[in-house]
mmCIF file of C-alpha atoms and ligand atoms in Angstrom:
data_model
loop_
_atom_site.group_PDB
_atom_site.id
_atom_site.type_symbol
_atom_site.label_atom_id
_atom_site.label_comp_id
_atom_site.label_asym_id
_atom_site.label_seq_id
_atom_site.Cartn_x
_atom_site.Cartn_y
_atom_site.Cartn_z
ATOM 1 C CA MET A 18 49.781 -100.165 -12.979
ATOM 2 C CA LYS A 19 46.641 -101.292 -15.672
ATOM 3 C CA ASP A 20 44.193 -98.482 -14.582
ATOM 4 C CA LEU A 21 46.861 -96.048 -15.149
ATOM 5 C CA TYR A 22 47.849 -97.541 -18.476
ATOM 6 C CA LEU A 23 43.978 -97.516 -19.993
ATOM 7 C CA ARG A 24 43.475 -93.230 -18.567
ATOM 8 C CA PRO A 25 45.823 -92.066 -21.899
ATOM 9 C CA ARG A 26 43.712 -94.142 -24.145
ATOM 10 C CA LYS A 27 40.417 -92.813 -22.865
ATOM 11 C CA LEU A 28 42.283 -89.365 -23.239
ATOM 12 C CA GLY A 29 42.682 -90.313 -27.108
ATOM 13 C CA GLY A 30 39.208 -91.454 -27.752
ATOM 14 C CA ARG A 31 37.851 -88.058 -26.744
ATOM 15 C CA ILE A 32 40.229 -86.563 -29.369
ATOM 16 C CA ASP A 33 38.984 -88.579 -31.859
ATOM 17 C CA ARG A 34 35.897 -87.752 -31.123
ATOM 18 C CA GLY A 35 37.394 -83.815 -32.052
ATOM 19 C CA ASN A 36 37.753 -84.677 -35.029
ATOM 20 C CA HIS A 37 35.428 -82.882 -36.434
ATOM 21 C CA TRP A 38 37.626 -79.911 -36.079
ATOM 22 C CA SER A 39 39.348 -80.645 -39.473
ATOM 23 C CA LYS A 40 36.538 -78.468 -40.565
ATOM 24 C CA ARG A 41 37.768 -75.606 -37.970
ATOM 25 C CA PRO A 42 38.505 -72.574 -40.395
ATOM 26 C CA PHE A 43 35.057 -72.971 -41.453
ATOM 27 C CA PHE A 44 32.760 -72.733 -38.520
ATOM 28 C CA LEU A 45 35.694 -70.575 -36.430
ATOM 29 C CA TYR A 46 35.312 -67.569 -39.460
ATOM 30 C CA ALA A 47 31.223 -67.945 -39.301
ATOM 31 C CA ALA A 48 31.413 -67.554 -35.373
ATOM 32 C CA ILE A 49 33.427 -64.632 -35.912
ATOM 33 C CA ALA A 50 31.639 -63.081 -38.779
ATOM 34 C CA ILE A 51 28.456 -63.497 -36.698
ATOM 35 C CA VAL A 52 30.051 -62.066 -33.288
ATOM 36 C CA CYS A 53 31.748 -59.104 -35.273
ATOM 37 C CA ALA A 54 28.495 -58.390 -37.611
ATOM 38 C CA ALA A 55 26.385 -58.680 -33.657
ATOM 39 C CA ALA A 56 28.863 -56.559 -32.151
ATOM 40 C CA THR A 57 28.781 -53.904 -35.185
ATOM 41 C CA ALA A 58 25.615 -53.902 -35.188
ATOM 42 C CA PHE A 59 25.001 -53.349 -31.200
ATOM 43 C CA ALA A 60 28.219 -50.884 -31.779
ATOM 44 C CA ALA A 61 27.131 -48.944 -34.572
ATOM 45 C CA PRO A 62 24.639 -46.516 -33.307
ATOM 46 C CA HIS A 63 26.974 -45.611 -30.578
ATOM 47 C CA ILE A 64 30.241 -45.165 -32.368
ATOM 48 C CA PHE A 65 27.844 -43.451 -34.953
ATOM 49 C CA ARG A 66 25.959 -41.483 -32.901
ATOM 50 C CA LEU A 67 22.954 -42.497 -34.695
ATOM 51 C CA PRO A 68 19.290 -41.430 -33.652
ATOM 52 C CA VAL A 69 17.376 -43.245 -31.365
ATOM 53 C CA THR A 70 14.021 -44.328 -31.348
ATOM 54 C CA VAL A 71 12.216 -44.275 -28.358
ATOM 55 C CA SER A 72 8.259 -44.109 -27.085
ATOM 56 C CA LEU A 73 7.462 -41.183 -24.829
ATOM 57 C CA ASN A 74 3.984 -41.993 -23.269
ATOM 58 C CA GLY A 75 3.615 -44.044 -26.109
ATOM 59 C CA GLN A 76 4.308 -41.514 -28.977
ATOM 60 C CA THR A 77 6.922 -42.714 -30.935
ATOM 61 C CA ILE A 78 9.915 -40.202 -31.235
ATOM 62 C CA SER A 79 13.018 -39.939 -33.020
ATOM 63 C CA VAL A 80 15.523 -38.441 -30.977
ATOM 64 C CA PRO A 81 19.413 -37.691 -31.523
ATOM 65 C CA TYR A 82 21.571 -39.984 -29.614
ATOM 66 C CA GLY A 83 22.884 -38.783 -26.203
ATOM 67 C CA THR A 84 19.619 -36.757 -25.775
ATOM 68 C CA THR A 85 18.617 -36.341 -21.907
ATOM 69 C CA PHE A 86 14.960 -37.932 -20.543
ATOM 70 C CA MET A 87 14.563 -34.231 -20.414
ATOM 71 C CA GLU A 88 15.613 -32.557 -23.603
ATOM 72 C CA ALA A 89 13.429 -35.419 -24.799
ATOM 73 C CA ALA A 90 10.338 -35.049 -22.854
ATOM 74 C CA ARG A 91 10.587 -30.776 -23.626
ATOM 75 C CA ASP A 92 11.102 -31.107 -27.082
ATOM 76 C CA HIS A 93 8.140 -33.375 -27.485
ATOM 77 C CA MET A 94 6.061 -32.842 -25.120
ATOM 78 C CA ASP A 95 3.818 -29.832 -23.373
ATOM 79 C CA THR A 96 5.591 -28.679 -20.863
ATOM 80 C CA GLY A 97 2.275 -28.518 -18.984
ATOM 81 C CA ASP A 98 2.405 -32.071 -18.927
ATOM 82 C CA LEU A 99 5.949 -32.173 -17.622
ATOM 83 C CA TYR A 100 5.881 -29.933 -14.288
ATOM 84 C CA GLY A 101 3.920 -29.663 -11.482
ATOM 85 C CA ARG A 102 2.449 -26.276 -10.208
ATOM 86 C CA LEU A 103 3.455 -23.851 -7.716
ATOM 87 C CA LEU A 104 0.654 -22.963 -5.650
ATOM 88 C CA ALA A 105 -0.349 -20.445 -3.215
ATOM 89 C CA VAL A 106 -1.795 -20.901 0.363
ATOM 90 C CA ASP A 107 -5.207 -20.485 -0.906
ATOM 91 C CA ASP A 108 -3.830 -23.140 -4.430
ATOM 92 C CA SER A 109 -4.041 -19.908 -6.802
ATOM 93 C CA THR A 110 -1.012 -20.689 -8.831
ATOM 94 C CA ILE A 111 2.232 -18.732 -8.557
ATOM 95 C CA ASP A 112 4.086 -20.252 -10.964
ATOM 96 C CA GLU A 113 2.590 -23.225 -14.012
ATOM 97 C CA GLN A 114 6.001 -24.625 -13.730
ATOM 98 C CA GLY A 115 7.432 -24.459 -10.321
ATOM 99 C CA GLY A 116 6.160 -27.305 -8.779
ATOM 100 C CA ALA A 117 8.101 -30.700 -8.964
ATOM 101 C CA PRO A 118 9.904 -32.172 -12.340
ATOM 102 C CA PRO A 119 8.335 -35.169 -14.362
ATOM 103 C CA ASP A 120 9.391 -38.568 -13.168
ATOM 104 C CA PHE A 121 10.699 -40.894 -16.096
ATOM 105 C CA LEU A 122 10.091 -44.401 -15.618
ATOM 106 C CA VAL A 123 11.702 -47.093 -17.788
ATOM 107 C CA ARG A 124 10.231 -50.677 -17.117
ATOM 108 C CA ASP A 125 8.837 -48.993 -13.978
ATOM 109 C CA ARG A 126 11.868 -47.559 -12.248
ATOM 110 C CA SER A 127 12.661 -44.504 -12.154
ATOM 111 C CA ARG A 128 15.497 -42.855 -13.982
ATOM 112 C CA ASN A 129 17.597 -39.718 -14.000
ATOM 113 C CA PRO A 130 15.806 -37.050 -15.743
ATOM 114 C CA GLU A 131 20.036 -35.327 -16.947
ATOM 115 C CA SER A 132 20.895 -39.329 -17.788
ATOM 116 C CA ALA A 133 21.129 -39.838 -21.338
ATOM 117 C CA ILE A 134 19.519 -41.539 -24.072
ATOM 118 C CA ARG A 135 21.553 -44.038 -26.292
ATOM 119 C CA ARG A 136 19.148 -46.761 -27.409
ATOM 120 C CA SER A 137 15.893 -47.523 -28.285
ATOM 121 C CA LEU A 138 13.394 -46.957 -24.408
ATOM 122 C CA ASP A 139 10.186 -47.646 -23.923
ATOM 123 C CA ILE A 140 9.647 -44.421 -21.154
ATOM 124 C CA ALA A 141 6.887 -43.198 -19.265
ATOM 125 C CA VAL A 142 6.631 -39.724 -18.189
ATOM 126 C CA VAL A 143 4.859 -38.802 -15.404
ATOM 127 C CA ARG A 144 4.166 -35.162 -14.820
ATOM 128 C CA GLY A 145 5.707 -33.653 -11.280
ATOM 129 C CA VAL A 146 3.642 -33.182 -8.498
ATOM 130 C CA ASP A 147 2.265 -29.724 -7.486
ATOM 131 C CA LYS A 148 3.925 -27.822 -4.659
ATOM 132 C CA VAL A 149 2.336 -25.458 -2.162
ATOM 133 C CA GLU A 150 4.425 -22.484 -1.091
ATOM 134 C CA ASP A 151 6.013 -22.067 2.249
ATOM 135 C CA THR A 152 4.173 -20.623 4.861
ATOM 136 C CA VAL A 153 5.551 -18.128 7.620
ATOM 137 C CA THR A 154 3.689 -16.738 10.941
ATOM 138 C CA GLU A 155 4.598 -13.559 12.356
ATOM 139 C CA GLU A 156 3.346 -11.602 15.092
ATOM 140 C CA VAL A 157 1.021 -8.421 14.530
ATOM 141 C CA GLU A 158 0.606 -5.496 16.977
ATOM 142 C CA VAL A 159 -3.109 -4.348 16.533
ATOM 143 C CA THR A 160 -3.775 -0.678 17.407
ATOM 144 C CA PRO A 161 -6.644 -0.549 19.909
ATOM 145 C CA GLU A 162 -9.378 2.331 18.578
ATOM 146 C CA LEU A 163 -8.660 5.519 19.962
ATOM 147 C CA ILE A 164 -11.827 7.796 21.505
ATOM 148 C CA ARG A 165 -10.959 11.412 22.046
ATOM 149 C CA THR A 166 -13.082 13.836 23.727
ATOM 150 C CA GLY A 167 -12.449 18.093 23.465
ATOM 151 C CA SER A 168 -10.235 19.700 22.014
ATOM 152 C CA GLY A 169 -7.433 21.729 23.108
ATOM 153 C CA PRO A 170 -3.416 21.194 23.493
ATOM 154 C CA PHE A 171 -3.782 19.306 27.138
ATOM 155 C CA ARG A 172 -4.297 15.955 26.467
ATOM 156 C CA HIS A 173 -4.821 13.609 29.662
ATOM 157 C CA VAL A 174 -5.104 9.994 28.964
ATOM 158 C CA THR A 175 -8.284 8.496 30.791
ATOM 159 C CA VAL A 176 -8.501 4.812 29.424
ATOM 160 C CA SER A 177 -5.035 3.338 28.742
ATOM 161 C CA GLY A 178 -6.380 0.875 27.062
ATOM 162 C CA ARG A 179 -4.335 -1.705 25.266
ATOM 163 C CA VAL A 180 -2.539 -2.835 22.012
ATOM 164 C CA GLY A 181 -3.866 -5.973 20.515
ATOM 165 C CA LEU A 182 -1.468 -9.172 19.981
ATOM 166 C CA THR A 183 -2.577 -11.339 16.380
ATOM 167 C CA GLU A 184 -0.944 -13.987 15.018
ATOM 168 C CA ARG A 185 -0.632 -14.025 11.336
ATOM 169 C CA THR A 186 -0.016 -16.828 9.016
ATOM 170 C CA LEU A 187 0.761 -16.339 5.309
ATOM 171 C CA GLY A 188 2.388 -17.574 1.859
ATOM 172 C CA GLU A 189 6.287 -16.729 2.002
ATOM 173 C CA LEU A 190 6.082 -15.857 -1.709
ATOM 174 C CA SER A 191 2.351 -14.864 -2.126
ATOM 175 C CA GLY A 192 2.074 -12.578 0.966
ATOM 176 C CA ILE A 193 -1.851 -14.212 0.815
ATOM 177 C CA GLU A 194 -3.018 -14.614 4.546
ATOM 178 C CA LEU A 195 -3.770 -18.234 5.133
ATOM 179 C CA SER A 196 -5.405 -17.288 8.352
ATOM 180 C CA THR A 197 -5.122 -15.009 11.788
ATOM 181 C CA ARG A 198 -5.401 -15.653 15.146
ATOM 182 C CA GLN A 199 -5.860 -13.184 17.990
ATOM 183 C CA LEU A 200 -3.513 -13.473 20.779
ATOM 184 C CA VAL A 201 -4.259 -10.422 22.758
ATOM 185 C CA GLU A 202 -7.466 -8.643 22.384
ATOM 186 C CA PRO A 203 -7.497 -4.739 21.602
ATOM 187 C CA ARG A 204 -8.625 -2.396 23.882
ATOM 188 C CA PRO A 205 -10.064 0.978 23.357
ATOM 189 C CA VAL A 206 -7.572 4.341 24.916
ATOM 190 C CA GLU A 207 -9.686 6.810 25.748
ATOM 191 C CA ILE A 208 -8.421 10.843 25.441
ATOM 192 C CA GLU A 209 -9.367 13.815 27.133
ATOM 193 C CA LEU A 210 -8.308 17.430 25.175
ATOM 194 C CA SER A 211 -8.837 20.310 27.136
ATOM 195 C CA ARG A 212 -7.863 23.520 27.072
ATOM 196 C CA VAL A 213 -7.741 26.911 29.368
ATOM 197 C CA PRO A 214 -11.670 27.933 29.379
ATOM 198 C CA GLN A 215 -11.965 31.591 28.482
ATOM 199 C CA SER A 216 -12.706 33.792 31.550
ATOM 200 C CA SER A 217 -13.433 37.330 31.820
ATOM 201 C CA GLU A 218 -9.893 37.649 34.544
ATOM 202 C CA ALA A 219 -7.734 40.522 33.886
ATOM 203 C CA SER A 220 -4.651 38.483 33.531
ATOM 204 C CA SER A 221 -4.142 36.373 30.258
ATOM 205 C CA TYR A 222 -1.601 33.243 30.716
ATOM 206 C CA ILE A 223 0.619 31.942 27.720
ATOM 207 C CA ALA A 224 3.018 29.185 27.801
ATOM 208 C CA LEU A 225 6.228 29.137 25.782
ATOM 209 C CA THR A 226 7.559 25.768 24.342
ATOM 210 C CA PHE A 227 10.504 24.658 23.371
ATOM 211 C CA ASP A 228 11.504 21.496 21.379
ATOM 212 C CA ASP A 229 14.571 19.215 20.554
ATOM 213 C CA GLY A 230 17.412 20.504 23.014
ATOM 214 C CA PRO A 231 19.061 21.193 24.882
ATOM 215 C CA HIS A 232 22.177 22.723 22.700
ATOM 216 C CA PRO A 233 25.182 23.400 23.902
ATOM 217 C CA GLU A 234 24.527 27.325 21.894
ATOM 218 C CA PHE A 235 21.079 27.910 21.745
ATOM 219 C CA THR A 236 19.339 26.652 25.056
ATOM 220 C CA PRO A 237 22.276 28.754 27.109
ATOM 221 C CA ALA A 238 21.432 31.624 25.024
ATOM 222 C CA LEU A 239 17.832 31.369 25.346
ATOM 223 C CA LEU A 240 18.321 30.793 29.393
ATOM 224 C CA ASP A 241 20.120 33.966 29.117
ATOM 225 C CA VAL A 242 17.060 35.874 27.658
ATOM 226 C CA LEU A 243 14.081 33.857 29.379
ATOM 227 C CA ARG A 244 16.307 35.392 32.722
ATOM 228 C CA GLU A 245 16.506 38.633 31.883
ATOM 229 C CA GLU A 246 12.702 38.915 30.642
ATOM 230 C CA ASN A 247 11.847 37.069 34.007
ATOM 231 C CA ALA A 248 9.509 34.339 31.844
ATOM 232 C CA ARG A 249 9.199 30.972 32.631
ATOM 233 C CA ALA A 250 8.951 28.173 30.166
ATOM 234 C CA THR A 251 8.743 24.472 28.977
ATOM 235 C CA PHE A 252 11.384 22.706 27.671
ATOM 236 C CA PHE A 253 10.627 18.925 25.627
ATOM 237 C CA LEU A 254 14.038 17.763 25.865
ATOM 238 C CA LEU A 255 15.179 15.024 23.500
ATOM 239 C CA GLY A 256 17.288 12.104 25.226
ATOM 240 C CA VAL A 257 19.814 12.198 22.604
ATOM 241 C CA GLN A 258 20.910 15.831 23.722
ATOM 242 C CA VAL A 259 19.922 15.248 27.320
ATOM 243 C CA GLU A 260 22.815 12.561 27.015
ATOM 244 C CA GLN A 261 25.420 14.875 25.749
ATOM 245 C CA HIS A 262 24.464 18.129 27.894
ATOM 246 C CA PRO A 263 23.079 16.969 31.077
ATOM 247 C CA ASP A 264 24.653 20.082 33.017
ATOM 248 C CA LEU A 265 22.025 22.304 30.475
ATOM 249 C CA VAL A 266 19.190 19.907 31.777
ATOM 250 C CA ARG A 267 20.417 21.050 35.472
ATOM 251 C CA ARG A 268 20.416 24.498 34.564
ATOM 252 C CA ILE A 269 17.121 24.673 33.137
ATOM 253 C CA VAL A 270 15.789 23.415 36.176
ATOM 254 C CA GLU A 271 17.198 25.400 38.739
ATOM 255 C CA GLU A 272 16.100 28.500 36.535
ATOM 256 C CA GLY A 273 12.772 27.780 37.189
ATOM 257 C CA HIS A 274 11.373 26.198 33.741
ATOM 258 C CA GLN A 275 9.385 23.367 33.312
ATOM 259 C CA ILE A 276 11.485 20.044 31.966
ATOM 260 C CA ALA A 277 9.174 17.630 29.934
ATOM 261 C CA ASN A 278 10.287 14.577 27.492
ATOM 262 C CA HIS A 279 10.103 14.367 23.624
ATOM 263 C CA SER A 280 11.413 11.174 23.208
ATOM 264 C CA TYR A 281 14.903 9.777 22.938
ATOM 265 C CA SER A 282 15.492 10.051 19.312
ATOM 266 C CA HIS A 283 13.067 11.749 17.758
ATOM 267 C CA ARG A 284 11.903 9.132 15.692
ATOM 268 C CA ASP A 285 8.177 9.004 14.101
ATOM 269 C CA HIS A 286 6.280 7.094 16.661
ATOM 270 C CA ARG A 287 3.886 6.353 14.270
ATOM 271 C CA GLU A 288 6.255 3.810 12.809
ATOM 272 C CA LEU A 289 7.426 2.246 15.653
ATOM 273 C CA SER A 290 5.828 -0.500 17.536
ATOM 274 C CA PHE A 291 4.492 -0.595 20.836
ATOM 275 C CA GLU A 292 8.057 -1.923 22.486
ATOM 276 C CA GLU A 293 10.051 0.629 20.920
ATOM 277 C CA GLN A 294 8.335 3.472 21.665
ATOM 278 C CA ARG A 295 8.528 2.533 25.216
ATOM 279 C CA GLU A 296 12.098 1.719 24.987
ATOM 280 C CA ASP A 297 12.474 5.333 23.406
ATOM 281 C CA PHE A 298 10.364 7.261 25.592
ATOM 282 C CA LEU A 299 12.041 5.342 28.838
ATOM 283 C CA LYS A 300 15.137 6.363 27.532
ATOM 284 C CA ALA A 301 14.518 9.776 27.689
ATOM 285 C CA GLN A 302 13.035 9.476 30.835
ATOM 286 C CA ASP A 303 15.846 7.701 32.528
ATOM 287 C CA LEU A 304 18.205 10.326 31.220
ATOM 288 C CA ILE A 305 16.438 13.591 32.078
ATOM 289 C CA GLU A 306 15.904 11.897 35.398
ATOM 290 C CA GLU A 307 19.537 10.931 35.772
ATOM 291 C CA ALA A 308 20.557 14.297 34.933
ATOM 292 C CA SER A 309 18.116 16.770 37.057
ATOM 293 C CA GLY A 310 16.716 14.269 39.653
ATOM 294 C CA ILE A 311 13.469 14.966 38.106
ATOM 295 C CA ARG A 312 10.957 12.540 36.055
ATOM 296 C CA PRO A 313 9.109 14.382 33.678
ATOM 297 C CA THR A 314 5.761 13.622 33.987
ATOM 298 C CA TRP A 315 4.814 15.833 30.512
ATOM 299 C CA VAL A 316 5.369 14.730 27.045
ATOM 300 C CA ARG A 317 5.408 15.952 23.509
ATOM 301 C CA PRO A 318 6.039 13.368 20.976
ATOM 302 C CA PRO A 319 8.391 13.929 18.045
ATOM 303 C CA TYR A 320 6.331 16.044 15.469
ATOM 304 C CA GLY A 321 3.342 15.428 18.281
ATOM 305 C CA MET A 322 2.414 12.674 15.980
ATOM 306 C CA ALA A 323 1.014 9.750 18.434
ATOM 307 C CA THR A 324 -1.266 7.015 17.554
ATOM 308 C CA ALA A 325 -3.419 5.151 20.219
ATOM 309 C CA SER A 326 -0.749 2.684 20.783
ATOM 310 C CA THR A 327 1.604 6.153 21.625
ATOM 311 C CA TYR A 328 -1.397 7.306 23.970
ATOM 312 C CA SER A 329 -1.783 3.323 25.251
ATOM 313 C CA LEU A 330 1.803 3.781 26.634
ATOM 314 C CA TYR A 331 1.583 7.414 27.830
ATOM 315 C CA GLY A 332 -1.241 6.430 30.282
ATOM 316 C CA GLN A 333 -0.067 3.131 31.054
ATOM 317 C CA GLU A 334 3.165 5.702 32.212
ATOM 318 C CA ASP A 335 1.019 8.216 33.753
ATOM 319 C CA MET A 336 1.830 10.782 31.298
ATOM 320 C CA MET A 337 0.115 14.321 30.616
ATOM 321 C CA VAL A 338 0.797 15.240 26.812
ATOM 322 C CA ALA A 339 1.286 18.713 25.758
ATOM 323 C CA HIS A 340 0.380 19.316 21.938
ATOM 324 C CA TRP A 341 0.425 23.059 21.142
ATOM 325 C CA SER A 342 -1.871 25.858 19.342
ATOM 326 C CA ILE A 343 0.262 28.260 17.773
ATOM 327 C CA ASP A 344 3.142 27.114 15.426
ATOM 328 C CA PRO A 345 5.324 30.220 13.798
ATOM 329 C CA VAL A 346 7.332 27.300 12.001
ATOM 330 C CA ASP A 347 10.757 28.630 13.295
ATOM 331 C CA TRP A 348 12.796 25.820 12.528
ATOM 332 C CA ARG A 349 12.407 26.870 8.508
ATOM 333 C CA ARG A 350 14.099 30.112 9.837
ATOM 334 C CA PRO A 351 11.338 32.512 8.515
ATOM 335 C CA GLY A 352 13.130 35.702 10.008
ATOM 336 C CA THR A 353 13.558 36.747 13.403
ATOM 337 C CA GLU A 354 10.836 39.298 12.794
ATOM 338 C CA VAL A 355 8.110 36.948 11.147
ATOM 339 C CA ILE A 356 8.110 34.327 14.163
ATOM 340 C CA ARG A 357 7.956 37.023 16.525
ATOM 341 C CA THR A 358 5.059 38.630 14.428
ATOM 342 C CA ARG A 359 2.695 35.317 13.831
ATOM 343 C CA VAL A 360 3.281 34.395 17.855
ATOM 344 C CA VAL A 361 2.156 37.924 19.090
ATOM 345 C CA GLU A 362 -0.515 38.056 16.491
ATOM 346 C CA ARG A 363 -2.195 34.652 16.759
ATOM 347 C CA ALA A 364 -1.480 34.882 20.481
ATOM 348 C CA TYR A 365 -4.627 34.154 23.221
ATOM 349 C CA PRO A 366 -5.184 33.504 26.684
ATOM 350 C CA GLY A 367 -4.297 29.964 27.946
ATOM 351 C CA ALA A 368 -2.528 29.416 24.270
ATOM 352 C CA VAL A 369 0.913 27.035 24.119
ATOM 353 C CA VAL A 370 3.160 28.386 21.638
ATOM 354 C CA LEU A 371 5.748 25.613 19.485
ATOM 355 C CA LEU A 372 9.102 27.011 19.417
ATOM 356 C CA HIS A 373 12.683 24.931 18.788
ATOM 357 C CA ASP A 374 16.347 25.451 20.864
ATOM 358 C CA ALA A 375 17.474 22.801 18.980
ATOM 359 C CA GLY A 376 17.851 20.723 15.864
ATOM 360 C CA GLY A 377 19.444 22.948 13.301
ATOM 361 C CA ASN A 378 20.285 27.030 14.235
ATOM 362 C CA ARG A 379 18.169 28.238 15.955
ATOM 363 C CA ASN A 380 19.387 32.564 16.344
ATOM 364 C CA GLN A 381 15.934 33.755 14.868
ATOM 365 C CA THR A 382 14.108 31.512 17.589
ATOM 366 C CA VAL A 383 16.631 32.923 20.100
ATOM 367 C CA ALA A 384 15.886 36.692 19.265
ATOM 368 C CA ALA A 385 12.471 36.247 18.808
ATOM 369 C CA THR A 386 11.819 34.987 21.942
ATOM 370 C CA ARG A 387 12.947 38.537 23.724
ATOM 371 C CA GLY A 388 10.255 40.331 21.636
ATOM 372 C CA ILE A 389 7.961 37.743 21.808
ATOM 373 C CA ILE A 390 8.051 38.090 25.614
ATOM 374 C CA ARG A 391 8.218 41.900 25.488
ATOM 375 C CA ASP A 392 4.812 42.404 23.137
ATOM 376 C CA LEU A 393 3.003 39.979 25.330
ATOM 377 C CA ARG A 394 3.565 41.463 28.242
ATOM 378 C CA GLU A 395 2.477 44.658 26.516
ATOM 379 C CA LYS A 396 -1.022 42.837 26.133
ATOM 380 C CA ASP A 397 -1.046 42.221 29.976
ATOM 381 C CA TYR A 398 0.077 38.639 29.222
ATOM 382 C CA SER A 399 2.042 36.477 32.086
ATOM 383 C CA PHE A 400 4.350 33.681 30.994
ATOM 384 C CA LEU A 401 3.780 30.005 32.785
ATOM 385 C CA THR A 402 5.158 26.530 32.182
ATOM 386 C CA VAL A 403 2.708 24.285 30.325
ATOM 387 C CA GLU A 404 2.105 22.212 33.686
ATOM 388 C CA GLN A 405 1.055 25.380 35.761
ATOM 389 C CA LEU A 406 -1.069 26.373 32.763
ATOM 390 C CA TYR A 407 -2.784 23.198 32.538
ATOM 391 C CA GLU A 408 -3.490 23.494 36.381
ATOM 392 C CA HIS A 409 -4.796 26.919 36.139
ATOM 393 C CA SER A 410 -6.832 25.922 33.430
ATOM 394 C CA ALA A 411 -8.385 23.203 36.151
ATOM 395 C CA THR A 412 -9.233 25.917 38.567
ATOM 396 C CA LEU A 413 -11.284 27.877 35.778
ATOM 397 C CA ARG A 414 -13.054 24.362 35.294
ATOM 398 C CA ARG A 415 -13.930 23.805 38.804
HETATM 399 ZN ZN1 ZN B 16 10.699 17.729 18.285
#
């Protein structure tokens, strides 16, 4: 009981020591005033958005309240000291400021460049690192060398050679070549051009060729003329036309003419990859064979344009290539008589004449063909297919 009694007294003693609180109002107000002053001092810049003094790499500057680290740096530093450069694969500069943005350090800690500065800070600005552009790798065909000998409309591929393949690594943005690596070494393609040798023979042979068909209107009309005039010709067929008119291919063959390949789509082979040329060529071969049962052994590339790659393909496929020796430019429709005269006046033994039975209105060509045959017959010409003319020329050479 005694102990229990004593406890309040002890408490009372403490209260006694607290008797100084009799001066409470003065100290309390002073403390409140100090806290308020400190708070005001601390809050004032924020409340009134007062400019902030900062150090940027040791340079003391004043920036508007809330300026971002990046804005402060842009306003007070050289941009060259901020951003890294974007470099090409050869170390040339693509963009002076295309590299990484700067890093902002406050007491060695990285700060978000877009965060706002609201108080005085000692900021270290570290220039961004340089970036090197990405690279891309591509495989590029290498057209082999083309070695040609002789002259004339017949082209025989004696060495098929090989299309090369190179792997190139280049800068994605600059296109600057970083390195190349040969995957397949190109090998030269050799072709032998020839013509019918001039001879003292009494008979003169000539070959009429018709490109781009078969056409549903002009090819039958032309076949009628050839039948009536008893002349043979060669048709360089376009796969896309064969696909639509296989019956005409059969009629051409049945009437004793030669059929040959003129590609599937008539795209310029110089603009196609080896594989694209191959696909285009083989598609036409297959369609012609499907329609007629005959797989052509002669080809004429679209526009007569072939690269060493084209010849390499033809060599691999064992094709003979037919160019021409007389081109009356019938497809421009210069008039029936003009076409007829151009061919007849330029004709010579062993010539290969280029005409068209499709690809536009060919009524002038059809009409001119009858006159061409009659005029040349009068000059003792006979009409052979391209293949027959080539075989005839081979006989003469022996
Ligand atoms: Zn053509």
